[in-house]
Short mmCIF file of C-alpha atoms in Angstrom, two decimals:
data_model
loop_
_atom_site.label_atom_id
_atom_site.label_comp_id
_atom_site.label_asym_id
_atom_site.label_seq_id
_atom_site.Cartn_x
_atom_site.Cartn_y
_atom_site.Cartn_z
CA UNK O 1 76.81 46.56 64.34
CA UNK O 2 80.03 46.61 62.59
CA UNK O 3 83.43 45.57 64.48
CA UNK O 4 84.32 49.09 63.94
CA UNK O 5 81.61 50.34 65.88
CA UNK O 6 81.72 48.09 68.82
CA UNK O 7 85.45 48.81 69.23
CA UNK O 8 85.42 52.62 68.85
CA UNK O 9 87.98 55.14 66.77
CA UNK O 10 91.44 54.25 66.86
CA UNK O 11 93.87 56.01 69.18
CA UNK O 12 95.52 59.09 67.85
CA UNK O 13 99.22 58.32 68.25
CA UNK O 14 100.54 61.94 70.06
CA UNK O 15 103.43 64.05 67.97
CA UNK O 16 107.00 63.44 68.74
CA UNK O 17 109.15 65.95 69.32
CA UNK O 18 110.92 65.79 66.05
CA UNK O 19 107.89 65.70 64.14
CA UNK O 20 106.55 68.37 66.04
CA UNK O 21 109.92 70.56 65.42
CA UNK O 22 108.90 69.75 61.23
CA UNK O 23 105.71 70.97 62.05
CA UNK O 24 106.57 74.25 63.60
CA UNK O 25 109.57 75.44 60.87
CA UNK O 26 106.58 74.32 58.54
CA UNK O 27 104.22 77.11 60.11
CA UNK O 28 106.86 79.41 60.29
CA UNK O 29 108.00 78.89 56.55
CA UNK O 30 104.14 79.47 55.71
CA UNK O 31 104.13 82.83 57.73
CA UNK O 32 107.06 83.63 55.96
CA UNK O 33 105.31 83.95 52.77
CA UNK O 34 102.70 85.48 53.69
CA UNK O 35 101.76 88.70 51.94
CA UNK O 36 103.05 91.60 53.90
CA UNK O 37 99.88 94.03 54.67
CA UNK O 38 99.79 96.98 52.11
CA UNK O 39 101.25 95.04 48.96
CA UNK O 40 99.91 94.62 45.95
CA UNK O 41 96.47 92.05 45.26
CA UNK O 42 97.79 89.02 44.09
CA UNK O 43 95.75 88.49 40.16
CA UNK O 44 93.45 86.27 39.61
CA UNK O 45 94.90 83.40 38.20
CA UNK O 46 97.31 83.08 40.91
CA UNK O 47 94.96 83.40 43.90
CA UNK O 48 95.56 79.63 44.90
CA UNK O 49 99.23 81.09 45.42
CA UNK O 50 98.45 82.41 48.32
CA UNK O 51 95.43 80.76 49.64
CA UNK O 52 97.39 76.95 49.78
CA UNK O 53 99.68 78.44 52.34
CA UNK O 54 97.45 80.93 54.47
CA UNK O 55 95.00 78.04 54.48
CA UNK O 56 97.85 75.18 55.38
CA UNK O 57 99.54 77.63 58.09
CA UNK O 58 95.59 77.90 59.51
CA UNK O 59 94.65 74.71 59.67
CA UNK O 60 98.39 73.12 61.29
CA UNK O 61 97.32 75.61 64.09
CA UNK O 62 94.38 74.52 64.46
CA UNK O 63 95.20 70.82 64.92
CA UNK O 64 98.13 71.42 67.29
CA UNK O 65 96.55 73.48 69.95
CA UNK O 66 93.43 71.27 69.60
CA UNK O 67 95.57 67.59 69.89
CA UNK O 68 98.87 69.05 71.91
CA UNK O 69 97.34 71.84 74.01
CA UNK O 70 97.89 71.16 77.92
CA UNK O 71 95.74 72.13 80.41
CA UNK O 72 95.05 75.90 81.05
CA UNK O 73 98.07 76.75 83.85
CA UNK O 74 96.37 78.69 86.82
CA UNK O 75 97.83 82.75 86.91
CA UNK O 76 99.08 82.22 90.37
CA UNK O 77 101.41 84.92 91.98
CA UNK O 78 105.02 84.62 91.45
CA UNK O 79 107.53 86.52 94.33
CA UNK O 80 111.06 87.08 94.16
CA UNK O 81 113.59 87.93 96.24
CA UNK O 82 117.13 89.03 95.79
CA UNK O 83 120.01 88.95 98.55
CA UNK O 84 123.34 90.61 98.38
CA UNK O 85 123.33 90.77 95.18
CA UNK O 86 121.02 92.39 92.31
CA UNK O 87 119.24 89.81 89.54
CA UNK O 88 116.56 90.71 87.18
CA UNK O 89 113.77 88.76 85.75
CA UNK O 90 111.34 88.63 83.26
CA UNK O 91 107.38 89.56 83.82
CA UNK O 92 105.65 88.71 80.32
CA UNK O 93 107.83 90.71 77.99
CA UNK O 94 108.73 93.53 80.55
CA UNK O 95 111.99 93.36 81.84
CA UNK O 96 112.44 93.94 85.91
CA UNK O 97 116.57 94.95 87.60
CA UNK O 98 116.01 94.31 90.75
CA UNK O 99 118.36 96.26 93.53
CA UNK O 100 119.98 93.75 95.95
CA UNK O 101 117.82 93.16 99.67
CA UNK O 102 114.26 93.69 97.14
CA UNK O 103 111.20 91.44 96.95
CA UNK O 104 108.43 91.99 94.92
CA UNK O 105 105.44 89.97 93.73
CA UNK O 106 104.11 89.83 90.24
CA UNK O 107 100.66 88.49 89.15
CA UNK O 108 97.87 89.76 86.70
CA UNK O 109 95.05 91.92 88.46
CA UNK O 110 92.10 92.42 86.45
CA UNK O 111 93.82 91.32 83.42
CA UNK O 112 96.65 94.29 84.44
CA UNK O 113 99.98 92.79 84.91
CA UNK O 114 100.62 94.21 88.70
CA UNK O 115 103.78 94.42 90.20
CA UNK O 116 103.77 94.68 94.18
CA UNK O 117 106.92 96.07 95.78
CA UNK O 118 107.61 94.92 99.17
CA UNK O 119 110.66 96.38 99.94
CA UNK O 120 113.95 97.60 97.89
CA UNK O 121 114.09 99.06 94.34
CA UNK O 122 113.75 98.30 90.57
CA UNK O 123 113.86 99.43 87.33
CA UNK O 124 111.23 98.66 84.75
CA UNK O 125 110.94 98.22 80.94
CA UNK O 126 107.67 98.13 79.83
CA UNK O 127 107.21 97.66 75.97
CA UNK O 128 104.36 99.57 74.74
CA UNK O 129 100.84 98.61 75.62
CA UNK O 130 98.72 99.92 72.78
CA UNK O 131 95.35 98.44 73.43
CA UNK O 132 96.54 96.30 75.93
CA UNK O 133 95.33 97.13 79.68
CA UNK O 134 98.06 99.15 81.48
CA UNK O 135 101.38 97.83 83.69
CA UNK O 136 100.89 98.54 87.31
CA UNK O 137 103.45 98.91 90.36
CA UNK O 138 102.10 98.94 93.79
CA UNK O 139 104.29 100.28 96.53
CA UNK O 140 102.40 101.26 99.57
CA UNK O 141 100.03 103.72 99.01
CA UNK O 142 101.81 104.78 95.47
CA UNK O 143 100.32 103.11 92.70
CA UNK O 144 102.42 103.51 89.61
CA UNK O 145 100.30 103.20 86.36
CA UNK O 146 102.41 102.52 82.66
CA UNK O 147 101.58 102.36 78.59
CA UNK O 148 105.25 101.74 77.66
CA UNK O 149 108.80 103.86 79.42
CA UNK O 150 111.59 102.92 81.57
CA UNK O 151 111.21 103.76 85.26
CA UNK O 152 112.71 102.66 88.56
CA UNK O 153 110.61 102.46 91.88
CA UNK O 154 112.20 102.63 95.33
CA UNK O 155 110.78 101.78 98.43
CA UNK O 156 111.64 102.07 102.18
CA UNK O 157 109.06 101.28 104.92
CA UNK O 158 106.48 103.60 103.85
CA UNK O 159 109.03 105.92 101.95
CA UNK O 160 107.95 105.93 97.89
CA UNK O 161 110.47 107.40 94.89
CA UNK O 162 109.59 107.39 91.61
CA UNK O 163 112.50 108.42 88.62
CA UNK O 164 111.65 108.01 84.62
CA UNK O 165 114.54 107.44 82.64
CA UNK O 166 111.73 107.89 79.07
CA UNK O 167 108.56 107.72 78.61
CA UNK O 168 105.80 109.02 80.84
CA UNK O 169 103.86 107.37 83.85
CA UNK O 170 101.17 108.16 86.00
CA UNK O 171 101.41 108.00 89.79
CA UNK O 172 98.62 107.80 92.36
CA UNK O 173 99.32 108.79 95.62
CA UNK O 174 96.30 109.06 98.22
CA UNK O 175 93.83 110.24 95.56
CA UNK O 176 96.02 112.56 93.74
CA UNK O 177 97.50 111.73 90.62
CA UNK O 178 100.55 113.47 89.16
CA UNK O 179 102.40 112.78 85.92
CA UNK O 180 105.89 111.89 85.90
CA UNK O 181 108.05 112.37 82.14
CA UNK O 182 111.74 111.60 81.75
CA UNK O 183 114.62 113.03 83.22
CA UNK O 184 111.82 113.66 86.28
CA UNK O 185 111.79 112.15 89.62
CA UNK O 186 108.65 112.06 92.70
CA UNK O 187 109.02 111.47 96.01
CA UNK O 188 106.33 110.71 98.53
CA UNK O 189 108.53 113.13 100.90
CA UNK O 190 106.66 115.90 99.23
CA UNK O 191 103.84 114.55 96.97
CA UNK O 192 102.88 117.45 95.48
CA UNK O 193 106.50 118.42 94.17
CA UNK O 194 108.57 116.89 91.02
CA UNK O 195 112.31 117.48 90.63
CA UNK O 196 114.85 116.70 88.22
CA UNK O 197 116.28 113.25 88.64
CA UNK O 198 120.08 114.54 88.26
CA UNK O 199 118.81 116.27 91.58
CA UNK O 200 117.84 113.71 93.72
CA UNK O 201 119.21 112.77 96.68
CA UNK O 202 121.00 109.68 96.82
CA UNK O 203 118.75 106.51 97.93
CA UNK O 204 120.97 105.39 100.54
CA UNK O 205 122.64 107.68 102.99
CA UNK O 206 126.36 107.80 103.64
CA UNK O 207 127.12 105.56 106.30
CA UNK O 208 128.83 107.70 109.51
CA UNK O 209 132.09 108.25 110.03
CA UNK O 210 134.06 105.92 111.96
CA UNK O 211 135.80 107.67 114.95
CA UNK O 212 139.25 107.72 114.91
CA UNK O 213 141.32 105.45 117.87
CA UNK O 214 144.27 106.92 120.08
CA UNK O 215 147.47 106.87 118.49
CA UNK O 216 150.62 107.00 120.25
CA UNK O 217 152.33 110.13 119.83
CA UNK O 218 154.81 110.55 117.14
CA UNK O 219 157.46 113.65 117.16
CA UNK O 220 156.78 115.89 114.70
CA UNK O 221 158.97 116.51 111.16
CA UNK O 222 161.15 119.00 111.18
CA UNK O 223 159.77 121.67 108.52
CA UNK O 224 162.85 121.05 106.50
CA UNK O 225 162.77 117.07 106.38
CA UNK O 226 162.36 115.66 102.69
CA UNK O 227 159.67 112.78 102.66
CA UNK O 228 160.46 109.41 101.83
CA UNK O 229 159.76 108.20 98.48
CA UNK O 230 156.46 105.88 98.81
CA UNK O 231 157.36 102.38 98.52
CA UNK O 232 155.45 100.71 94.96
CA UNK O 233 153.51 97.80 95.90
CA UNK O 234 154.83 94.58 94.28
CA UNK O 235 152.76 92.08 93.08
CA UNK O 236 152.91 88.50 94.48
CA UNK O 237 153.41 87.61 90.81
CA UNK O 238 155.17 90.27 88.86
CA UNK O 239 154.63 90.78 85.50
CA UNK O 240 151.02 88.80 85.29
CA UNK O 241 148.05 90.25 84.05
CA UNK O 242 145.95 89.75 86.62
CA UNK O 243 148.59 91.96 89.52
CA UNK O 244 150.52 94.61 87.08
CA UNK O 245 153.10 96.22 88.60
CA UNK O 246 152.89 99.61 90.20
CA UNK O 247 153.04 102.33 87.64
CA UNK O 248 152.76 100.30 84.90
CA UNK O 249 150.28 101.21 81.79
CA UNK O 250 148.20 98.26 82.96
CA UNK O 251 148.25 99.48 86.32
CA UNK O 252 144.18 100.32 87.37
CA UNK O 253 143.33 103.03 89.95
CA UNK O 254 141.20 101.81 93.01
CA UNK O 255 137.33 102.61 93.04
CA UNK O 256 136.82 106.12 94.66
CA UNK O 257 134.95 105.81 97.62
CA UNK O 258 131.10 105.46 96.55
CA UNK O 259 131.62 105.14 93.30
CA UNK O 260 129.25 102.83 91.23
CA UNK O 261 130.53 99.39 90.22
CA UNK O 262 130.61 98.88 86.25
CA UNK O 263 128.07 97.95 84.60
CA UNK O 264 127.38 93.91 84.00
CA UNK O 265 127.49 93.16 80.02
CA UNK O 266 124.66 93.81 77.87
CA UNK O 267 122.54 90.83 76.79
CA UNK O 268 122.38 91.13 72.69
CA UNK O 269 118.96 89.72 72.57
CA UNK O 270 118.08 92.02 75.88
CA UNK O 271 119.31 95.20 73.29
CA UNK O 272 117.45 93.47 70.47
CA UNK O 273 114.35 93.18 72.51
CA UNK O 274 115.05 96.90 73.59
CA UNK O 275 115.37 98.39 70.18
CA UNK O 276 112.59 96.56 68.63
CA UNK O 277 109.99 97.56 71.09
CA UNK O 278 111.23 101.57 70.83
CA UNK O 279 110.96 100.76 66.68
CA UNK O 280 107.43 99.67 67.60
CA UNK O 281 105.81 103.75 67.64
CA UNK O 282 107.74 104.54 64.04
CA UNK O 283 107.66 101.31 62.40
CA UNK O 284 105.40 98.80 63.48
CA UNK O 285 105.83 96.57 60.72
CA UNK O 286 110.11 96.24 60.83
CA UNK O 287 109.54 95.74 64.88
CA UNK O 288 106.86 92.51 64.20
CA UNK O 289 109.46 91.25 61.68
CA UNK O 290 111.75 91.53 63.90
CA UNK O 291 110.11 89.82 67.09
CA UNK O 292 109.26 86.77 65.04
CA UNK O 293 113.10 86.68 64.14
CA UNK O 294 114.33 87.02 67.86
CA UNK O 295 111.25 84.71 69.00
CA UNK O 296 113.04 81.87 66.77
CA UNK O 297 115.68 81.79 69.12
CA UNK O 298 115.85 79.65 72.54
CA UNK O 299 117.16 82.58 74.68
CA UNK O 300 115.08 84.08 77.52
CA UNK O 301 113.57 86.39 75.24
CA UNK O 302 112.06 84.12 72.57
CA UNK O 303 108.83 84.09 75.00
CA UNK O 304 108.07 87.78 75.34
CA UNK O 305 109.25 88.74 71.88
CA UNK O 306 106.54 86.00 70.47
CA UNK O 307 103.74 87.36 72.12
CA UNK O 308 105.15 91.18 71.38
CA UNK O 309 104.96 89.98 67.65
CA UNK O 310 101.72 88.16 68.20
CA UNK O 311 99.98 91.18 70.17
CA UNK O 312 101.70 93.72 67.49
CA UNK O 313 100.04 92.12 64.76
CA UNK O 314 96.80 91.70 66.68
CA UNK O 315 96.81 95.50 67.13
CA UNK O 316 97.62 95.60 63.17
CA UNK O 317 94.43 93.53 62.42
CA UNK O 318 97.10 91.26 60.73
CA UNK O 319 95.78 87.87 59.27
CA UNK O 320 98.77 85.95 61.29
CA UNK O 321 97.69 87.24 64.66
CA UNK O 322 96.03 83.94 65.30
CA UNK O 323 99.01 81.73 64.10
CA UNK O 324 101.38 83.73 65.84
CA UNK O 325 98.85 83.39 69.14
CA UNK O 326 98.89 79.92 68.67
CA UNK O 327 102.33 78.97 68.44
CA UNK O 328 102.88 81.37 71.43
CA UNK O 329 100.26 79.03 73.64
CA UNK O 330 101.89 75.93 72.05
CA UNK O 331 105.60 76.79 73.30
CA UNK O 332 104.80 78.24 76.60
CA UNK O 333 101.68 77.38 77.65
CA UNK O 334 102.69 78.95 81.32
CA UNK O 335 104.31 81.67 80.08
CA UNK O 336 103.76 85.33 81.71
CA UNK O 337 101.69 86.35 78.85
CA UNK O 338 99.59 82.84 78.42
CA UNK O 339 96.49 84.57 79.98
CA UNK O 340 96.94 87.89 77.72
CA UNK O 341 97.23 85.23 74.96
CA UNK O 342 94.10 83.10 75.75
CA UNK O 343 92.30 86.24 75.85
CA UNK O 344 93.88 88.26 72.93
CA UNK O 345 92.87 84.56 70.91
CA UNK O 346 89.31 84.47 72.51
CA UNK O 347 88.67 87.98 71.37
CA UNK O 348 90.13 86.78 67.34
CA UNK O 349 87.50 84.18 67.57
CA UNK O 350 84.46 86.06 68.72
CA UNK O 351 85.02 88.79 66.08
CA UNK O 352 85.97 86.63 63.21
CA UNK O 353 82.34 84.72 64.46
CA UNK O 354 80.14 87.94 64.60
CA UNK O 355 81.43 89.16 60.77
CA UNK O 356 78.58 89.04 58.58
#
């Protein structure tokens, strides 16, 4: 027996991150010139071309989620609750606004992400779902069944409201199922009924009013007494932007009384995100380019628009679904969509093995 036998195969030294960074813009670089599906053949004397970096983008994968790949994470339930205010949150790459005073829980259900709504109200952007199984919201005894739309879901003890802004969704309500499109709102108030959304009522009810206290009494105006001029209101600081002065061009109006508070600013890569998954029904191909370009990024949305591009081209029968499945299990291996992933890569595997 040698000495190399009786001691065994030298340790493999792990990755640093900075080689692992080279690595990754290496894989990337090699998906980038990739022939686009639909082009022309590449001839024959230039085959090797295009096989050295198909073959080099394959096998890179192949070695990091075999050597770096951390144990499977378990799909446990994840709940969240909002106070005073209203938050949102990511759930694999749908996007969830929750009301303030709402909890929810999200987990996977039968491979269906399922979203369980406790109390409150949220609305839901749900990129489409192709061949994937279909988004669920539980509220009671609602169950609120999605492909791909915008909705919002209210709940109040055992009070259920459905409103679309696009799209369609299905709702099942004690055995009956209705279908809900945009502009369209359902109400467990009367189940069997669908209104416009411009005409429902509001989802909180006008507080009532306060009565008025005693006053002492005052002598009446003679009819032909002139009113004083009302007094401006001077700022502490006059002149500063943030207190203009009565009357003034900068001057703002107060809030009428219910009004809705402005809107918080858009997220560009939220809009991105928004606009690539609506590109997805028309042009599949611009919205997967686009994912991978927004999934470079180290926003909030790099996770869900990786898997979007690695499910997309999956649905495509593109040769860098796998690569794009891998690097998506490499970054986040407890990401929302890591089961979807796992599976979406299982299922690769077993058809790529039963080809004759």
């Amino acid at each position: 027996m040698t000495d190399d036998q009786r001691l065994g195969s030298p340790p493999i030294e792990p990755l640093s991150e900075a080689a692992w960074a080279r690595v990754e813009r290496g894989v990337w670089s090699a998906l980038d010139a990739e022939r686009p599906a639909g082009s022309p053949s590449p001839g024959p004397r230039r085959w090797w071309m295009v096989a050295a970096p198909l073959a080099a983008a394959a096998a890179i994968a192949v070695v990091l989620i075999a050597v770096r790949r951390p144990p499977a994470a378990l799909d446990e339930p994840s709940r969240v609750v909002t106070g005073a205010a209203p938050s949102s949150v990511l759930f694999g790459d749908s996007h969830i606004e929750l009301d303030a005073a709402t909890a929810l829980v999200m987990r996977h259900e039968a491979e269906h992400p399922t979203v369980t709504l406790e109390r409150g109200a949220a609305w839901f952007t749900v990129a489409p779902r192709v061949s994937r199984p279909a988004f669920i919201v539980r509220a009671g005894d609602a169950m609120v069944r999605v492909v791909g739309t915008r909705f919002r879901v209210l709940r109040s003890e055992e009070r259920i409201a459905v409103e679309v802004d696009h799209g369609l969704v299905d709702v099942n309500f004690r055995g009956s199922e209705v279908a809900i499109g945009a502009g369209q709102r359902w109400s467990s108030d009367v189940p069997r009924r669908i209104i416009p959304a411009a005409a429902a009522p509001p989802a909180v009810e006008p507080a009532p009013p306060v009565p008025a206290t005693a006053a002492p009494d005052v002598p009446a105006a003679p009819p032909d007494a002139v009113p004083a001029p009302a007094r401006p209101h001077r700022p502490a600081h006059p002149g500063s932007p943030a207190h203009p002065a009565a009357g003034s061009a900068d001057a703002r109006p107060e809030p009428e009384p219910g009004a809705r508070p402005a809107a918080p600013p858009v997220d560009p890569d939220r809009a991105e995100y928004d606009r690539l998954a609506a590109l997805e029904v028309t042009s599949p191909g611009d919205a997967l380019d686009g994912y991978r370009k927004l999934a470079r990024g180290t926003s909030r949305w790099a996770a869900p628009a990786l898997f979007a591009a690695a499910r997309l081209a999956v649905d495509r029968r593109d040769a860098r679904a796998e690569t794009l499945l891998g690097i998506y299990l490499q970054r986040f291996p407890t990401g929302a969509n890591a089961a979807d992933a796992r599976q979406l890569l299982a299922r690769l595997r077993s058809d790529k093995r039963d080809r004759p």
